[in-house]
Coordinates of C-alpha atoms in Angstrom, one line a residue:
M196 CA 0.0 0.0 0.0
E197 CA 1.6 3.2 -1.1
I198 CA 1.3 6.6 0.5
R199 CA 0.4 8.2 -2.8
T200 CA -2.5 5.8 -3.2
L201 CA -3.8 6.7 0.2
R202 CA -3.7 10.3 -0.8
Y203 CA -5.7 9.5 -3.8
F204 CA -8.2 7.6 -1.7
L205 CA -8.7 10.5 0.8
A206 CA -9.1 13.0 -2.0
V207 CA -12.0 11.0 -3.5
A208 CA -13.5 10.4 0.0
R209 CA -13.5 14.1 0.7
E210 CA -14.8 15.2 -2.8
E211 CA -17.2 12.3 -3.3
N212 CA -16.5 12.8 -7.0
M213 CA -13.8 11.2 -9.1
T214 CA -13.5 14.1 -11.6
R215 CA -13.1 16.8 -8.9
A216 CA -10.6 14.6 -7.0
A217 CA -8.5 14.0 -10.2
E218 CA -8.4 17.8 -10.9
L219 CA -7.2 18.5 -7.3
L220 CA -4.6 15.8 -7.5
H221 CA -3.5 16.8 -11.0
V222 CA -3.8 13.3 -12.4
T223 CA -6.1 11.9 -15.1
Q224 CA -9.3 10.3 -14.0
P225 CA -8.3 6.9 -15.5
T226 CA -5.1 7.0 -13.5
L227 CA -7.1 7.7 -10.3
S228 CA -9.7 5.0 -11.1
R229 CA -6.9 2.4 -11.7
A230 CA -5.2 3.3 -8.4
L231 CA -8.4 2.9 -6.4
R232 CA -9.4 -0.4 -8.1
S233 CA -5.9 -1.7 -7.2
L234 CA -6.4 -0.5 -3.6
E235 CA -9.7 -2.4 -3.3
E236 CA -8.1 -5.5 -4.8
E237 CA -5.1 -5.3 -2.4
L238 CA -7.4 -5.0 0.6
G239 CA -10.0 -7.4 -0.7
K240 CA -12.8 -5.0 0.2
K241 CA -15.1 -2.7 -1.6
L242 CA -14.3 0.9 -0.5
F243 CA -16.8 3.0 -2.5
T244 CA -20.4 2.8 -3.6
R245 CA -20.9 4.5 -7.0
H246 CA -24.1 6.5 -7.4
S247 CA -25.4 8.5 -10.4
F248 CA -23.7 11.8 -9.5
H249 CA -21.4 11.1 -6.5
I250 CA -19.4 8.4 -4.7
S251 CA -19.9 7.4 -1.1
L252 CA -17.8 5.3 1.3
T253 CA -18.7 1.8 2.4
E254 CA -18.3 0.8 6.0
E255 CA -14.9 -0.6 5.1
G256 CA -14.1 2.7 3.3
M257 CA -15.0 4.7 6.3
L258 CA -12.6 2.6 8.4
L259 CA -9.8 3.0 5.9
R260 CA -10.4 6.8 5.9
Q261 CA -9.8 7.0 9.6
R262 CA -6.6 4.9 9.4
A263 CA -5.4 6.7 6.3
E264 CA -5.7 10.1 7.9
D265 CA -3.6 9.0 10.8
L266 CA -1.0 7.4 8.5
L267 CA -0.7 10.4 6.3
S268 CA -0.5 12.8 9.2
M269 CA 2.4 10.6 10.5
A270 CA 4.1 10.5 7.1
D271 CA 3.9 14.2 6.7
K272 CA 5.3 14.8 10.2
I273 CA 8.2 12.4 9.5
E274 CA 8.9 14.2 6.2
K275 CA 8.9 17.6 7.9
E276 CA 11.1 16.3 10.7
F277 CA 13.8 15.0 8.3
Y278 CA 13.7 18.2 6.2
S279 CA 14.3 20.2 9.4
L280 CA 17.2 18.1 10.8
D281 CA 19.8 20.4 9.2
D282 CA 17.8 23.5 9.4
V283 CA 19.4 25.6 12.2
S284 CA 17.0 28.5 11.6
G285 CA 13.7 26.6 12.2
G286 CA 11.8 23.4 11.9
E287 CA 8.3 22.1 12.8
L288 CA 6.6 21.8 16.2
F289 CA 3.3 20.0 16.8
L290 CA 1.4 20.8 19.9
G291 CA -2.0 19.7 21.3
L292 CA -3.5 22.1 23.8
A293 CA -6.2 22.2 26.5
E294 CA -8.2 25.5 26.9
S295 CA -6.6 27.8 29.4
C296 CA -5.6 31.5 29.6
Q297 CA -2.2 30.1 30.6
I298 CA -1.5 29.1 27.1
R299 CA -0.2 32.7 26.8
Y300 CA 3.0 31.4 28.6
L301 CA 3.5 28.9 25.8
A302 CA 2.8 31.5 23.2
R303 CA 5.5 33.7 24.8
E304 CA 8.0 30.9 24.7
L305 CA 7.2 30.3 21.0
K306 CA 7.7 34.0 20.3
S307 CA 11.1 33.9 22.0
L308 CA 12.1 30.8 20.1
K309 CA 11.0 32.4 16.8
R310 CA 13.4 35.3 17.3
S311 CA 16.4 32.9 17.1
C312 CA 14.7 30.5 14.7
P313 CA 12.9 32.6 12.2
A314 CA 11.9 29.7 10.0
L315 CA 10.1 28.0 12.9
R316 CA 6.6 26.7 12.1
Y317 CA 4.2 25.4 14.7
H318 CA 1.0 23.4 14.3
I319 CA -1.7 23.7 17.1
T320 CA -4.6 21.4 17.7
S321 CA -7.0 21.8 20.6
G322 CA -8.8 19.2 22.6
D323 CA -9.5 17.5 25.9
T324 CA -7.1 15.1 27.7
E325 CA -8.3 12.0 25.7
Q326 CA -7.9 13.8 22.4
V327 CA -4.5 15.2 22.8
T328 CA -2.9 12.3 24.6
E329 CA -4.1 9.9 21.9
K330 CA -2.4 12.0 19.3
L331 CA 0.7 12.3 21.5
D332 CA 0.9 8.5 22.0
R333 CA 0.6 8.0 18.2
G334 CA 3.5 10.3 17.6
L335 CA 1.5 13.0 15.9
L336 CA 2.4 15.6 18.5
D337 CA 5.7 16.7 20.1
F338 CA 4.0 18.2 23.2
A339 CA 0.6 18.3 24.8
V340 CA -1.0 20.5 27.5
L341 CA -3.4 19.0 30.0
C342 CA -5.5 20.4 32.8
E343 CA -5.2 17.2 34.9
E344 CA -2.2 15.4 36.4
P345 CA -0.5 13.2 33.8
D346 CA 0.5 9.6 34.1
A347 CA 4.1 9.9 35.3
R348 CA 4.8 6.3 34.1
K349 CA 4.2 7.5 30.5
Y350 CA 5.0 11.2 30.4
D351 CA 7.5 13.7 31.5
S352 CA 5.9 17.0 32.4
L353 CA 6.3 20.6 33.5
L354 CA 3.9 22.7 35.5
F355 CA 2.6 26.0 34.2
P356 CA 3.2 29.0 36.5
E357 CA -0.3 29.7 37.7
R358 CA -3.5 27.9 38.5
D359 CA -6.8 28.0 36.7
I360 CA -9.9 28.9 38.7
W361 CA -13.3 27.3 38.2
G362 CA -16.4 29.5 38.2
L363 CA -19.8 30.1 36.8
I364 CA -20.4 32.2 33.7
L365 CA -23.8 33.8 33.7
P366 CA -25.7 36.8 32.4
E367 CA -24.7 39.9 34.3
D368 CA -28.4 40.7 35.1
D369 CA -29.1 37.2 36.6
A370 CA -30.0 37.0 40.2
L371 CA -27.0 34.7 40.9
A372 CA -24.7 37.5 39.7
K373 CA -25.5 39.4 42.9
K374 CA -23.5 36.7 44.8
E375 CA -19.7 37.0 45.3
S376 CA -19.2 33.2 44.9
I377 CA -21.3 30.2 43.9
C378 CA -21.8 27.1 45.9
A379 CA -23.2 23.7 44.7
A380 CA -26.5 24.3 46.3
D381 CA -27.0 27.5 44.2
L382 CA -26.8 25.4 41.1
A383 CA -29.2 22.6 42.0
G384 CA -31.6 21.9 39.2
L385 CA -30.2 24.6 36.9
P386 CA -29.2 23.8 33.3
L387 CA -25.4 23.7 33.2
F388 CA -22.9 23.6 30.4
T389 CA -19.3 22.4 30.7
S390 CA -16.9 19.9 29.2
A391 CA -17.6 16.2 29.8
Q392 CA -14.1 15.9 31.2
G393 CA -14.6 18.8 33.7
W394 CA -18.1 17.5 34.7
E395 CA -16.9 14.0 35.6
G396 CA -13.6 15.2 37.1
D397 CA -13.3 18.6 38.8
I398 CA -17.0 19.4 39.1
R399 CA -17.9 16.0 40.6
R400 CA -15.1 16.4 43.2
W401 CA -16.0 20.0 44.0
A402 CA -19.8 19.3 44.4
G403 CA -19.3 16.2 46.5
E404 CA -22.6 15.0 48.0
D405 CA -24.5 17.7 46.0
F406 CA -23.3 16.4 42.7
D407 CA -26.4 14.4 42.1
R408 CA -28.5 17.6 42.4
L409 CA -26.7 19.1 39.5
H410 CA -28.0 18.9 35.9
L411 CA -25.7 18.8 32.9
E412 CA -27.8 20.4 30.1
G413 CA -25.1 20.1 27.5
S414 CA -21.4 19.3 27.1
F415 CA -19.0 21.5 25.1
R416 CA -15.4 21.1 24.1
L417 CA -14.9 24.8 23.5
A418 CA -15.8 27.4 26.2
Y419 CA -16.6 30.1 23.7
N420 CA -19.3 28.0 22.0
A421 CA -20.9 27.3 25.4
S422 CA -20.9 31.0 26.3
L423 CA -23.0 31.7 23.2
F424 CA -25.7 29.4 24.7
V425 CA -25.5 31.3 28.0
R426 CA -26.0 34.6 26.1
E427 CA -29.2 33.1 24.6
G428 CA -30.5 32.2 28.1
L429 CA -30.2 28.5 27.6
G430 CA -28.3 27.8 30.8
Y431 CA -25.2 28.5 32.9
Q432 CA -21.6 27.7 32.1
L433 CA -19.0 26.1 34.4
S434 CA -15.6 27.1 33.1
F435 CA -12.2 28.5 33.9
D436 CA -11.8 32.2 34.4
H437 CA -10.7 34.3 31.4
L438 CA -11.7 31.8 28.7
V439 CA -14.6 34.0 27.5
D440 CA -15.2 37.7 27.6
T441 CA -16.9 38.6 30.9
S442 CA -15.7 42.2 31.0
P443 CA -18.1 45.1 31.8
G444 CA -20.5 45.6 28.9
S445 CA -20.1 42.0 27.6
G446 CA -23.4 40.9 29.0
L447 CA -21.8 38.1 30.9
T448 CA -20.0 37.9 34.3
F449 CA -17.9 35.3 36.2
R450 CA -18.3 34.2 39.8
P451 CA -15.8 31.8 41.4
L452 CA -17.0 28.6 42.9
E453 CA -17.1 28.2 46.7
P454 CA -15.2 26.3 48.0
R455 CA -12.5 27.5 45.7
A456 CA -11.8 25.0 42.9
E457 CA -8.3 25.3 41.3
V458 CA -6.6 23.3 38.6
R459 CA -2.9 23.0 37.6
L460 CA -1.9 22.9 34.0
Y461 CA 0.8 20.5 32.7
L462 CA 3.0 20.5 29.6
I463 CA 3.8 16.9 28.8
W464 CA 5.7 14.7 26.3
N465 CA 6.4 11.0 26.0
K466 CA 9.1 9.5 28.2
Y467 CA 12.3 8.6 26.2
Q468 CA 11.0 10.6 23.3
T469 CA 13.4 11.3 20.5
F470 CA 13.0 14.9 19.6
T471 CA 13.8 16.7 16.4
P472 CA 16.5 19.4 17.0
I473 CA 13.9 22.2 17.2
A474 CA 11.7 20.2 19.6
A475 CA 14.7 19.4 21.8
R476 CA 15.6 23.1 21.8
F477 CA 12.1 24.1 22.7
A478 CA 12.0 21.5 25.6
R479 CA 15.3 22.9 27.0
Q480 CA 13.8 26.4 26.8
L481 CA 10.6 25.4 28.6
R482 CA 12.5 23.6 31.3
A483 CA 14.5 26.8 32.0
S484 CA 11.4 28.9 32.0
F485 CA 8.9 26.6 33.7
G486 CA 11.4 24.8 36.0
R487 CA 10.3 26.6 39.1
A488 CA 6.6 26.7 38.3
G489 CA 5.8 24.1 40.8
D490 CA 7.1 26.3 43.6
R491 CA 4.8 29.2 42.7

């Protein structure tokens, strides 16, 4: 199975049309058709269902699409890594990030590295712990940022300098906005929005015996999207401070939870990982900058 053939396959899967895919790939349609027939013969499975005006994937085709995207992401990363081995002015960094205002510290370190390595390019994906660690474990990322303590058996880590504070985001004219802080009893029966990870982790621990009185109206991976639902009066959002605009005039406000709920942020990478030169340099820089973070 050739990398080129997998690229052909993904192009057709995305376009759902042989002609458009051939144009994008700059190959003839007969060439593309032969490559895909050979792929189906090699795997012994039918990958496409041909319709009058489009092509759709079979169940086997959908499975191959998932695997092919991973394989090609890895192939592209390997290619970029080898191109950058002798590039003293830059290279490629791949990072998976949780949501936190502390990401600004990482941005500052990238800015500093960029000054001495002007050809540096970085690729950022966002997600929860499960999403980013899965990509890290598959070698698709150099570093990941988590808002929960990592498995020390698998990862090396550094602490970010500050702590994230959990609170409630709500309309500024809501009755609860008159309170200086929010306890679990205040939230009983209210429609709440937060991430699935936060709900089952930090919020469950914070609420304790009152957790069963809380109602998760909807789960969100991105805090900004959840805040739009709050603006529309659909519920209340449990989130870290500073992730969405709650400044005067924004229509929203933030109230910390009581008792106070804090979270540490971790930068992680695989133990015994072989870094590219630019990733190794970035790791050294981060150690020097974040090394005393745990004492703050």
